[in-house]
CSV table of C-alpha atoms in Angstrom, one decimal:
chain,number,residue,atom,x,y,z
A,1225,MET,CA,31.3,8.1,-23.0
A,1226,TYR,CA,29.0,10.5,-21.1
A,1227,ASN,CA,26.7,10.7,-24.1
A,1228,VAL,CA,26.6,6.9,-24.5
A,1229,ASN,CA,25.7,6.4,-20.8
A,1230,LYS,CA,23.1,9.2,-21.0
A,1231,ARG,CA,21.6,7.6,-24.1
A,1232,LYS,CA,21.4,4.2,-22.3
A,1233,LEU,CA,19.7,5.8,-19.3
A,1234,PHE,CA,17.2,7.6,-21.6
A,1235,ASN,CA,16.4,4.2,-23.2
A,1236,TRP,CA,15.6,2.6,-19.9
A,1237,SER,CA,12.0,1.3,-19.7
A,1238,PRO,CA,9.6,3.1,-17.4
A,1239,PRO,CA,9.5,0.1,-14.9
A,1240,ARG,CA,13.3,0.1,-14.7
A,1241,ILE,CA,13.3,3.9,-14.0
A,1242,LEU,CA,10.6,3.4,-11.3
A,1243,VAL,CA,12.5,0.6,-9.6
A,1244,THR,CA,15.8,2.6,-9.7
A,1245,GLY,CA,14.2,5.8,-8.4
A,1246,PHE,CA,12.5,4.1,-5.5
A,1247,ALA,CA,15.8,2.3,-4.6
A,1248,LEU,CA,17.8,5.6,-4.6
A,1249,ILE,CA,15.2,7.3,-2.4
A,1250,ILE,CA,15.3,4.4,0.1
A,1251,LEU,CA,19.1,4.4,0.3
A,1252,LEU,CA,19.2,8.2,0.7
A,1253,GLY,CA,16.4,8.1,3.3
A,1254,GLY,CA,18.3,5.3,5.2
A,1255,LEU,CA,21.4,7.5,5.3
A,1256,LEU,CA,19.5,10.5,6.7
A,1257,LEU,CA,17.7,8.3,9.3
A,1258,SER,CA,21.0,6.8,10.5
A,1259,LEU,CA,22.6,10.2,11.3
A,1260,PRO,CA,22.9,11.3,14.9
A,1261,ILE,CA,20.7,14.4,14.2
A,1262,SER,CA,17.8,12.0,13.4
A,1263,ASN,CA,18.1,10.0,16.6
A,1264,THR,CA,17.2,11.0,20.1
A,1265,ASP,CA,20.2,9.3,21.7
A,1266,GLY,CA,22.6,11.4,19.5
A,1267,HIS,CA,24.3,8.3,18.1
A,1268,TYR,CA,24.3,6.7,14.7
A,1269,LEU,CA,21.4,4.2,14.1
A,1270,ARG,CA,22.5,0.9,12.6
A,1271,TYR,CA,22.3,1.4,8.9
A,1272,LEU,CA,20.4,-1.8,8.3
A,1273,ASP,CA,17.7,-0.7,10.8
A,1274,ALA,CA,17.7,2.8,9.1
A,1275,VAL,CA,17.3,1.3,5.6
A,1276,PHE,CA,14.6,-1.0,6.9
A,1277,THR,CA,12.7,2.0,8.3
A,1278,ALA,CA,13.3,4.0,5.1
A,1279,THR,CA,12.0,1.1,3.0
A,1280,SER,CA,9.0,0.7,5.2
A,1281,ALA,CA,8.2,4.4,4.9
A,1282,THR,CA,8.9,4.8,1.2
A,1283,CYS,CA,6.9,1.7,0.4
A,1284,VAL,CA,4.2,3.0,2.8
A,1285,THR,CA,4.2,-0.2,4.8
A,1286,GLY,CA,4.6,0.6,8.5
A,1287,LEU,CA,6.6,-2.4,9.7
A,1288,VAL,CA,9.2,-1.1,12.2
A,1289,VAL,CA,12.3,-2.4,14.0
A,1290,VAL,CA,12.7,0.7,16.2
A,1291,ASP,CA,10.0,2.7,18.1
A,1292,THR,CA,9.3,5.6,15.8
A,1293,GLY,CA,7.9,7.9,18.6
A,1294,THR,CA,10.9,7.6,20.9
A,1295,GLN,CA,13.8,6.7,18.5
A,1296,PHE,CA,13.7,9.7,16.1
A,1297,THR,CA,14.1,13.4,16.7
A,1298,THR,CA,11.8,16.0,15.1
A,1299,PHE,CA,14.3,16.1,12.2
A,1300,GLY,CA,14.2,12.3,11.8
A,1301,GLN,CA,10.4,12.3,12.0
A,1302,ILE,CA,10.2,14.9,9.2
A,1303,VAL,CA,12.5,12.8,7.1
A,1304,LEU,CA,10.3,9.8,7.8
A,1305,ILE,CA,7.0,11.6,6.9
A,1306,SER,CA,8.6,13.0,3.8
A,1307,LEU,CA,9.5,9.5,2.7
A,1308,ILE,CA,5.9,8.4,3.3
A,1309,GLN,CA,4.5,11.3,1.2
A,1310,ILE,CA,6.9,10.6,-1.6
A,1311,GLY,CA,6.3,6.9,-1.5
A,1312,GLY,CA,2.6,7.2,-1.2
A,1313,LEU,CA,2.1,9.6,-4.1
A,1314,GLY,CA,5.1,8.3,-6.1
A,1315,PHE,CA,8.4,10.1,-6.7
A,1316,MET,CA,7.4,10.8,-10.3
A,1317,THR,CA,4.2,12.5,-9.0
A,1318,MET,CA,6.4,14.7,-6.8
A,1319,ALA,CA,8.8,15.4,-9.6
A,1320,THR,CA,5.8,16.4,-11.8
A,1321,LEU,CA,4.6,18.7,-9.1
A,1322,ILE,CA,8.0,20.5,-9.1
A,1323,ALA,CA,8.0,20.7,-12.9
A,1324,LEU,CA,4.4,22.1,-12.9
A,1325,VAL,CA,5.4,24.7,-10.3
A,1326,LEU,CA,8.5,25.7,-12.4
A,1327,ARG,CA,6.2,25.6,-15.5
A,1328,LYS,CA,8.4,23.1,-17.2
A,1329,ARG,CA,7.1,20.9,-20.0
A,1330,ILE,CA,6.4,17.2,-19.2
A,1331,SER,CA,8.2,15.1,-21.8
A,1332,LEU,CA,6.9,12.0,-23.6
A,1333,LYS,CA,9.3,9.8,-21.6
A,1334,GLU,CA,8.1,11.3,-18.3
A,1335,ARG,CA,4.5,10.7,-19.3
A,1336,LEU,CA,5.3,7.1,-20.0
A,1337,ILE,CA,6.8,6.7,-16.6
A,1338,LEU,CA,3.8,8.4,-15.0
A,1339,GLN,CA,1.5,6.0,-16.8
A,1340,GLU,CA,3.4,3.1,-15.4
A,1341,ALA,CA,3.5,4.6,-11.9
A,1342,MET,CA,-0.2,5.4,-11.8
A,1343,ASN,CA,-1.1,2.0,-13.4
A,1344,GLN,CA,-3.0,3.5,-16.3
A,1345,THR,CA,-3.7,1.8,-19.6
A,1346,ASN,CA,-2.8,4.9,-21.7
A,1347,MET,CA,-1.2,8.3,-21.5
A,1348,GLU,CA,-4.3,10.4,-22.3
A,1349,GLY,CA,-4.9,12.9,-19.6
A,1350,ILE,CA,-2.1,11.6,-17.4
A,1351,VAL,CA,-0.8,15.1,-16.5
A,1352,ARG,CA,-4.3,16.2,-15.7
A,1353,LEU,CA,-4.7,13.1,-13.5
A,1354,ILE,CA,-1.5,14.0,-11.7
A,1355,ARG,CA,-2.8,17.5,-11.0
A,1356,LYS,CA,-6.0,16.0,-9.5
A,1357,VAL,CA,-3.9,13.6,-7.4
A,1358,ILE,CA,-1.9,16.4,-5.9
A,1359,VAL,CA,-4.9,18.6,-5.2
A,1360,TYR,CA,-7.1,15.8,-3.8
A,1361,SER,CA,-4.3,14.5,-1.6
A,1362,LEU,CA,-3.5,17.8,-0.1
A,1363,ALA,CA,-7.1,18.6,0.6
A,1364,ILE,CA,-7.9,15.2,2.2
A,1365,GLU,CA,-4.7,15.3,4.3
A,1366,ALA,CA,-5.5,18.9,5.4
A,1367,THR,CA,-9.0,17.9,6.5
A,1368,GLY,CA,-7.7,14.8,8.3
A,1369,ALA,CA,-5.0,16.9,10.0
A,1370,LEU,CA,-7.6,19.4,11.3
A,1371,LEU,CA,-9.8,16.6,12.7
A,1372,PHE,CA,-6.9,14.8,14.3
A,1373,ALA,CA,-5.5,18.0,15.8
A,1374,SER,CA,-8.9,18.9,17.2
A,1375,ARG,CA,-9.1,15.6,19.1
A,1376,PHE,CA,-5.4,15.4,20.1
A,1377,ALA,CA,-5.7,18.9,21.6
A,1378,PHE,CA,-7.6,17.4,24.6
A,1379,ASP,CA,-4.6,15.1,25.4
A,1380,MET,CA,-1.6,17.3,24.6
A,1381,PRO,CA,-0.5,21.0,24.1
A,1382,ILE,CA,-2.0,22.6,21.0
A,1383,GLY,CA,1.3,22.9,19.1
A,1384,ARG,CA,2.1,19.2,19.6
A,1385,ALA,CA,-1.5,18.4,18.7
A,1386,ILE,CA,-1.2,20.2,15.4
A,1387,TYR,CA,2.1,18.5,14.6
A,1388,PHE,CA,0.7,15.1,15.5
A,1389,GLY,CA,-2.5,15.9,13.5
A,1390,ILE,CA,-0.5,16.7,10.3
A,1391,TRP,CA,1.9,13.8,10.8
A,1392,HIS,CA,-0.7,11.1,11.4
A,1393,SER,CA,-3.0,12.4,8.7
A,1394,ILE,CA,-0.2,12.0,6.1
A,1395,SER,CA,0.7,8.6,7.5
A,1396,MET,CA,-2.9,7.3,7.4
A,1397,PHE,CA,-3.9,8.7,4.0
A,1398,ASN,CA,-0.8,7.2,2.5
A,1399,ASN,CA,-1.7,3.9,4.2
A,1400,ALA,CA,1.7,3.9,6.0
A,1401,GLY,CA,0.5,3.2,9.5
A,1402,PHE,CA,3.5,4.8,11.3
A,1403,ASP,CA,2.7,6.6,14.6
A,1404,LEU,CA,4.4,8.8,17.1
A,1405,PHE,CA,2.7,7.7,20.3
A,1406,GLY,CA,5.6,5.4,21.3
A,1407,GLY,CA,5.8,2.0,22.8
A,1408,PHE,CA,4.7,0.3,19.6
A,1409,ARG,CA,1.1,1.1,20.7
A,1410,SER,CA,-0.3,2.5,17.4
A,1411,LEU,CA,-3.8,3.8,18.1
A,1412,THR,CA,-4.7,1.3,20.9
A,1413,MET,CA,-5.4,4.1,23.4
A,1414,TYR,CA,-8.2,5.4,21.1
A,1415,VAL,CA,-9.9,2.0,20.5
A,1416,GLY,CA,-13.4,3.3,21.3
A,1417,ASP,CA,-12.9,7.0,20.3
A,1418,PRO,CA,-15.3,7.9,17.4
A,1419,VAL,CA,-13.4,10.9,16.2
A,1420,VAL,CA,-10.0,9.1,15.8
A,1421,ASN,CA,-11.7,6.0,14.4
A,1422,ILE,CA,-13.8,7.8,11.8
A,1423,THR,CA,-11.0,10.1,10.8
A,1424,ALA,CA,-8.4,7.3,10.5
A,1425,MET,CA,-10.7,4.9,8.7
A,1426,GLY,CA,-11.8,7.7,6.3
A,1427,LEU,CA,-8.2,8.6,5.4
A,1428,ILE,CA,-7.2,4.9,5.0
A,1429,ILE,CA,-10.2,4.1,2.8
A,1430,LEU,CA,-9.8,7.2,0.6
A,1431,GLY,CA,-6.1,6.5,0.2
A,1432,GLY,CA,-6.8,2.9,-0.7
A,1433,LEU,CA,-9.6,3.6,-3.3
A,1434,GLY,CA,-7.2,5.1,-5.9
A,1435,PHE,CA,-7.1,8.5,-7.4
A,1436,VAL,CA,-9.1,7.6,-10.5
A,1437,VAL,CA,-12.0,6.5,-8.3
A,1438,MET,CA,-11.8,9.6,-6.2
A,1439,SER,CA,-11.9,11.7,-9.4
A,1440,ASP,CA,-14.9,9.8,-10.6
A,1441,LEU,CA,-16.8,10.3,-7.3
A,1442,ILE,CA,-16.0,14.0,-7.2
A,1443,GLU,CA,-17.2,14.5,-10.8
A,1444,TYR,CA,-20.2,12.3,-10.4
A,1445,ARG,CA,-22.6,15.2,-9.9
A,1446,LYS,CA,-21.5,16.6,-13.3
A,1447,ASN,CA,-21.2,13.3,-15.3
A,1448,LYS,CA,-23.9,11.3,-13.5
A,1449,LYS,CA,-22.0,8.1,-14.2
A,1450,LEU,CA,-19.1,6.0,-12.9
A,1451,SER,CA,-16.6,4.1,-14.9
A,1452,LEU,CA,-16.5,0.3,-14.8
A,1453,HIS,CA,-13.3,0.5,-12.8
A,1454,SER,CA,-14.8,2.7,-10.1
A,1455,LYS,CA,-17.9,0.4,-9.9
A,1456,ILE,CA,-15.8,-2.6,-9.3
A,1457,VAL,CA,-13.5,-0.9,-6.8
A,1458,LEU,CA,-16.4,0.6,-4.7
A,1459,THR,CA,-18.4,-2.7,-4.8
A,1460,MET,CA,-15.5,-5.0,-3.8
A,1461,THR,CA,-14.1,-2.5,-1.2
A,1462,SER,CA,-17.6,-2.2,0.5
A,1463,ALA,CA,-18.0,-6.0,0.4
A,1464,LEU,CA,-14.6,-6.7,2.0
A,1465,LEU,CA,-15.1,-4.1,4.7
A,1466,ILE,CA,-18.5,-5.4,5.7
A,1467,VAL,CA,-17.6,-9.0,5.6
A,1468,GLY,CA,-14.3,-8.3,7.4
A,1469,THR,CA,-16.1,-6.4,10.2
A,1470,ILE,CA,-18.6,-9.2,10.7
A,1471,ILE,CA,-16.0,-12.0,10.8
A,1472,ILE,CA,-13.5,-10.2,13.0
A,1473,PHE,CA,-16.4,-9.3,15.4
A,1474,ILE,CA,-17.5,-12.9,15.6
A,1475,PHE,CA,-14.0,-14.4,15.9
A,1476,GLU,CA,-12.8,-12.0,18.6
A,1477,PHE,CA,-16.1,-11.3,20.5
A,1478,SER,CA,-15.2,-13.5,23.4
A,1479,ASN,CA,-11.4,-13.0,23.3
A,1480,LYS,CA,-10.7,-11.2,26.6
A,1481,GLN,CA,-7.4,-9.8,25.2
A,1482,THR,CA,-9.0,-8.1,22.3
A,1483,LEU,CA,-12.8,-7.4,21.9
A,1484,GLY,CA,-14.0,-9.4,25.0
A,1485,SER,CA,-13.0,-6.7,27.5
A,1486,LEU,CA,-14.5,-3.8,25.6
A,1487,ASP,CA,-18.0,-2.3,25.8
A,1488,TRP,CA,-20.4,-2.7,22.8
A,1489,ASP,CA,-19.5,0.6,21.2
A,1490,ALA,CA,-15.8,-0.1,21.4
A,1491,LYS,CA,-16.3,-3.7,20.1
A,1492,ILE,CA,-17.9,-2.4,17.0
A,1493,TRP,CA,-15.4,0.4,16.4
A,1494,ALA,CA,-12.5,-2.1,16.9
A,1495,ALA,CA,-14.0,-4.7,14.6
A,1496,MET,CA,-14.5,-2.1,11.9
A,1497,PHE,CA,-11.0,-0.6,12.3
A,1498,GLN,CA,-9.3,-4.0,12.1
A,1499,SER,CA,-11.3,-4.7,9.0
A,1500,VAL,CA,-10.2,-1.5,7.3
A,1501,THR,CA,-6.5,-1.6,8.3
A,1502,PRO,CA,-5.5,-4.8,6.6
A,1503,ARG,CA,-6.3,-3.0,3.3
A,1504,THR,CA,-2.6,-1.9,3.6
A,1505,ALA,CA,-2.9,0.7,6.3
A,1506,GLY,CA,-0.9,-0.8,9.2
A,1507,ALA,CA,-2.4,1.1,12.2
A,1508,ASN,CA,-4.3,-0.9,14.8
A,1509,THR,CA,-6.5,-0.2,17.8
A,1510,ILE,CA,-6.2,-3.7,19.4
A,1511,ASP,CA,-3.1,-5.9,19.9
A,1512,ILE,CA,-2.8,-8.0,16.8
A,1513,GLY,CA,-0.4,-10.4,18.5
A,1514,VAL,CA,-3.1,-11.8,20.9
A,1515,MET,CA,-5.8,-12.3,18.3
A,1516,ARG,CA,-7.0,-15.9,17.7
A,1517,HIS,CA,-5.3,-17.9,14.9
A,1518,ALA,CA,-8.5,-17.9,12.8
A,1519,THR,CA,-8.7,-14.1,12.9
A,1520,ILE,CA,-5.0,-13.7,12.0
A,1521,PHE,CA,-5.3,-16.0,9.1
A,1522,PHE,CA,-8.4,-14.2,7.8
A,1523,MET,CA,-6.4,-10.9,8.1
A,1524,VAL,CA,-3.7,-12.5,6.0
A,1525,ILE,CA,-6.3,-13.0,3.2
A,1526,LEU,CA,-7.4,-9.4,3.5
A,1527,MET,CA,-3.8,-8.1,3.4
A,1528,PHE,CA,-3.1,-10.3,0.3
A,1529,ILE,CA,-6.0,-8.7,-1.6
A,1530,GLY,CA,-5.0,-5.2,-0.5
A,1531,ALA,CA,-6.2,-1.9,-1.8
A,1532,SER,CA,-7.1,-0.7,-5.4
A,1533,PRO,CA,-5.0,0.2,-8.4
A,1534,GLY,CA,-3.5,3.7,-8.6
A,1535,SER,CA,-3.8,4.1,-4.8
A,1536,THR,CA,-1.3,4.4,-2.0
A,1537,GLY,CA,-1.9,0.8,-1.0
A,1538,GLY,CA,-0.5,-2.6,-2.0
A,1539,GLY,CA,-1.7,-6.2,-2.4
A,1540,ILE,CA,-2.9,-7.9,-5.6
A,1541,LYS,CA,-5.6,-5.2,-5.7
A,1542,THR,CA,-9.4,-5.4,-5.5
A,1543,THR,CA,-9.8,-5.4,-9.3
A,1544,THR,CA,-7.5,-8.4,-9.6
A,1545,PHE,CA,-9.4,-10.3,-7.0
A,1546,THR,CA,-12.8,-9.4,-8.6
A,1547,THR,CA,-11.4,-10.6,-12.0
A,1548,LEU,CA,-10.4,-13.9,-10.5
A,1549,ILE,CA,-13.9,-14.3,-8.9
A,1550,GLY,CA,-15.5,-13.4,-12.3
A,1551,ALA,CA,-13.3,-16.1,-14.0
A,1552,VAL,CA,-14.4,-18.8,-11.5
A,1553,ILE,CA,-18.1,-17.9,-11.9
A,1554,ALA,CA,-17.8,-17.8,-15.7
A,1555,MET,CA,-16.1,-21.2,-15.8
A,1556,ILE,CA,-18.7,-22.7,-13.5
A,1557,ARG,CA,-21.5,-21.3,-15.6
A,1558,GLY,CA,-19.9,-22.5,-18.8
A,1559,LYS,CA,-19.5,-19.0,-20.2
A,1560,GLU,CA,-16.6,-17.8,-22.4
A,1561,ASP,CA,-16.5,-14.2,-21.2
A,1562,ILE,CA,-16.2,-12.5,-17.8
A,1563,VAL,CA,-19.0,-10.0,-17.6
A,1564,LEU,CA,-19.1,-7.3,-14.9
A,1565,PHE,CA,-21.7,-4.6,-14.8
A,1566,LYS,CA,-22.7,-5.5,-18.4
A,1567,TYR,CA,-19.2,-5.1,-19.6
A,1568,ARG,CA,-17.0,-7.9,-21.0
A,1569,LEU,CA,-13.4,-8.0,-19.8
A,1570,ALA,CA,-10.6,-8.3,-22.3
A,1571,ARG,CA,-8.5,-11.5,-22.3
A,1572,GLU,CA,-5.3,-9.5,-21.6
A,1573,ARG,CA,-6.9,-8.2,-18.4
A,1574,ILE,CA,-7.6,-11.7,-17.3
A,1575,PHE,CA,-4.1,-13.0,-18.1
A,1576,LYS,CA,-2.6,-10.0,-16.2
A,1577,ALA,CA,-4.8,-10.7,-13.1
A,1578,LEU,CA,-3.7,-14.4,-13.1
A,1579,THR,CA,0.0,-13.4,-13.6
A,1580,ILE,CA,-0.1,-10.9,-10.8
A,1581,THR,CA,-1.8,-13.3,-8.4
A,1582,MET,CA,0.6,-16.2,-9.2
A,1583,LEU,CA,3.7,-14.0,-8.9
A,1584,SER,CA,2.4,-12.5,-5.6
A,1585,LEU,CA,1.6,-15.9,-4.2
A,1586,VAL,CA,5.0,-17.3,-5.2
A,1587,LEU,CA,6.7,-14.3,-3.5
A,1588,VAL,CA,4.7,-14.6,-0.3
A,1589,ILE,CA,5.3,-18.4,-0.1
A,1590,ALA,CA,9.0,-18.0,-0.8
A,1591,VAL,CA,9.5,-15.3,1.8
A,1592,THR,CA,7.6,-17.3,4.4
A,1593,MET,CA,9.7,-20.4,3.7
A,1594,LEU,CA,12.9,-18.3,4.0
A,1595,LEU,CA,11.7,-16.8,7.3
A,1596,SER,CA,10.7,-20.2,8.6
A,1597,ALA,CA,14.3,-21.4,8.0
A,1598,THR,CA,16.0,-18.5,9.7
A,1599,GLU,CA,13.5,-17.3,12.4
A,1600,ASP,CA,12.4,-19.4,15.4
A,1601,ARG,CA,8.8,-18.3,15.3
A,1602,GLU,CA,5.3,-19.8,14.7
A,1603,PHE,CA,4.6,-20.4,11.1
A,1604,LEU,CA,1.4,-18.4,11.1
A,1605,ARG,CA,3.2,-15.3,12.5
A,1606,LEU,CA,5.8,-15.5,9.8
A,1607,LEU,CA,3.2,-15.9,7.1
A,1608,PHE,CA,1.4,-12.9,8.6
A,1609,GLU,CA,4.7,-10.9,8.6
A,1610,ALA,CA,5.5,-11.9,5.0
A,1611,THR,CA,2.0,-11.0,3.7
A,1612,SER,CA,2.0,-7.7,5.6
A,1613,ALA,CA,5.3,-6.8,4.0
A,1614,PHE,CA,4.1,-7.8,0.5
A,1615,GLY,CA,0.8,-6.0,0.9
A,1616,THR,CA,2.7,-2.9,2.3
A,1617,VAL,CA,0.3,-3.2,5.2
A,1618,GLY,CA,2.6,-2.8,8.2
A,1619,LEU,CA,0.5,-4.8,10.7
A,1620,SER,CA,2.6,-7.1,12.9
A,1621,THR,CA,2.1,-9.7,15.6
A,1622,GLY,CA,5.1,-8.1,17.4
A,1623,ILE,CA,8.0,-10.1,16.0
A,1624,THR,CA,9.5,-7.5,13.5
A,1625,PRO,CA,12.0,-5.9,15.9
A,1626,SER,CA,13.4,-9.3,16.9
A,1627,LEU,CA,14.0,-10.6,13.4
A,1628,SER,CA,17.5,-11.6,12.4
A,1629,ASP,CA,19.5,-9.4,10.0
A,1630,PHE,CA,18.7,-11.8,7.2
A,1631,GLY,CA,15.0,-11.7,8.0
A,1632,LYS,CA,15.0,-7.9,7.9
A,1633,ILE,CA,16.8,-7.9,4.5
A,1634,ILE,CA,14.2,-10.4,3.1
A,1635,LEU,CA,11.3,-8.2,4.4
A,1636,CYS,CA,13.0,-5.1,2.9
A,1637,PHE,CA,12.9,-6.8,-0.6
A,1638,THR,CA,9.4,-8.0,0.0
A,1639,MET,CA,8.1,-4.4,0.9
A,1640,PHE,CA,10.0,-3.1,-2.2
A,1641,ALA,CA,8.4,-5.7,-4.5
A,1642,GLY,CA,5.0,-5.2,-2.9
A,1643,ARG,CA,5.0,-1.4,-3.4
A,1644,LEU,CA,6.1,-1.5,-7.1
A,1645,GLY,CA,4.2,-4.7,-7.9
A,1646,PRO,CA,5.8,-8.1,-8.8
A,1647,LEU,CA,4.9,-7.5,-12.5
A,1648,THR,CA,6.6,-4.1,-12.6
A,1649,LEU,CA,9.6,-5.6,-10.9
A,1650,ALA,CA,9.8,-8.5,-13.3
A,1651,TYR,CA,9.5,-6.1,-16.3
A,1652,ALA,CA,12.3,-3.9,-14.8
A,1653,LEU,CA,14.7,-6.8,-14.1
A,1654,GLY,CA,13.9,-9.0,-17.0
A,1655,PRO,CA,15.2,-8.7,-20.6
A,1656,LYS,CA,13.4,-6.4,-23.1
A,1657,ALA,CA,10.3,-8.1,-24.5
A,1658,GLU,CA,10.5,-9.0,-28.2
A,1659,LYS,CA,7.5,-9.8,-30.3
A,1660,ASP,CA,7.2,-13.4,-31.5
A,1661,LEU,CA,7.5,-13.8,-35.3
A,1662,TYR,CA,5.6,-17.0,-35.3
A,1663,ARG,CA,3.0,-19.1,-33.3
A,1664,TYR,CA,3.2,-22.7,-32.3
A,1665,PRO,CA,0.3,-25.1,-33.1
A,1666,GLU,CA,-2.3,-25.4,-30.4
A,1667,GLY,CA,-2.0,-28.3,-28.0
A,1668,LYS,CA,-4.5,-29.8,-25.6
A,1669,ILE,CA,-4.0,-30.9,-22.0
A,1670,ILE,CA,-6.3,-32.2,-19.3
A,1671,ILE,CA,-7.1,-29.7,-16.6
A,1672,GLY,CA,-8.7,-30.7,-13.3
């Protein structure tokens, strides 16, 4: 019986193993966060709230139902930041790190799972990529921790500043958005601070670019070229950040509750930061809940697009969005192929982009409808919450802690689906794909 069960487990597909692995980490994390040793009041935290927090951390989202800075002890905060690191880099990446340290061989099955986890098209060089992921991540997080600690040292004792620096660097780089400042304030007290803004935005952007792109950039001096993937990611990321900054600045310029009361420097910093953070980061320097409806809806669009493949962020991804734009332009021009940077995209890439977008759209719509039926809140705020959970962003208009138990469970599932990706989840839960032995005759329908 044991051998039969072991054989069935070994035959699981990589998506199913990823889904199960993340689920087990969340359940274990929820158990640890619920213990009295993790909570400052010395009592058990309600398990649903603990699981919600563990899901938000493992899925690097940042939505919270309890105040992280005041609810959890140092032990609880360490559990939380560990979940963020595991969730951001992926539990298979962490398992590979342990295997490399112990000098164990990475099996073919493990390489397939790593390929799925890193969203790569083939296994070639996957272990080498994982080594780069670990080295780059630790180096970037260490730099961010040093910069944060240097700034925080002016506001708190040096030991606490170092701890806060390390903790927030990991949180920002992994696009989690959790903070320890208490009062659900995030980084609002540093709205015009250049050091905190530049450090946080740098960590968020680097974490959201993806490790393949970072590797390309680091090796550019040697290779003198960038891959098509890196060109698309860098171009679309830059465009979204610039457009986002301009639109948020215009929409909120006269809003006394957000940018209106700030000086010019702080206005620019705040507009830039709020343009960066919807790319799945979750931190904020102004109160999202008092923004104008136009700004909130625009941020919903940014959150839905999200970060880039193989990164610590969520959303449909910048490459998917670029492919859709390319398809629209090609159709308008009467072209058969989508051409980007003088490269033609394969049909399977286009179909995958359309599938991911439709599944994601259906998920966000379904979750928003369910929340609308159970929560007595404005529709736009519920849409914002649902999109934030799907995009593993973590931004909130302030309604998360007051959601019903059903609402919290729905958002837990949404964060889980958003982190793994709707397509991966569908592969994991659906039946094993079988190749068709025949093709039907082509039919014609009227479109448009």
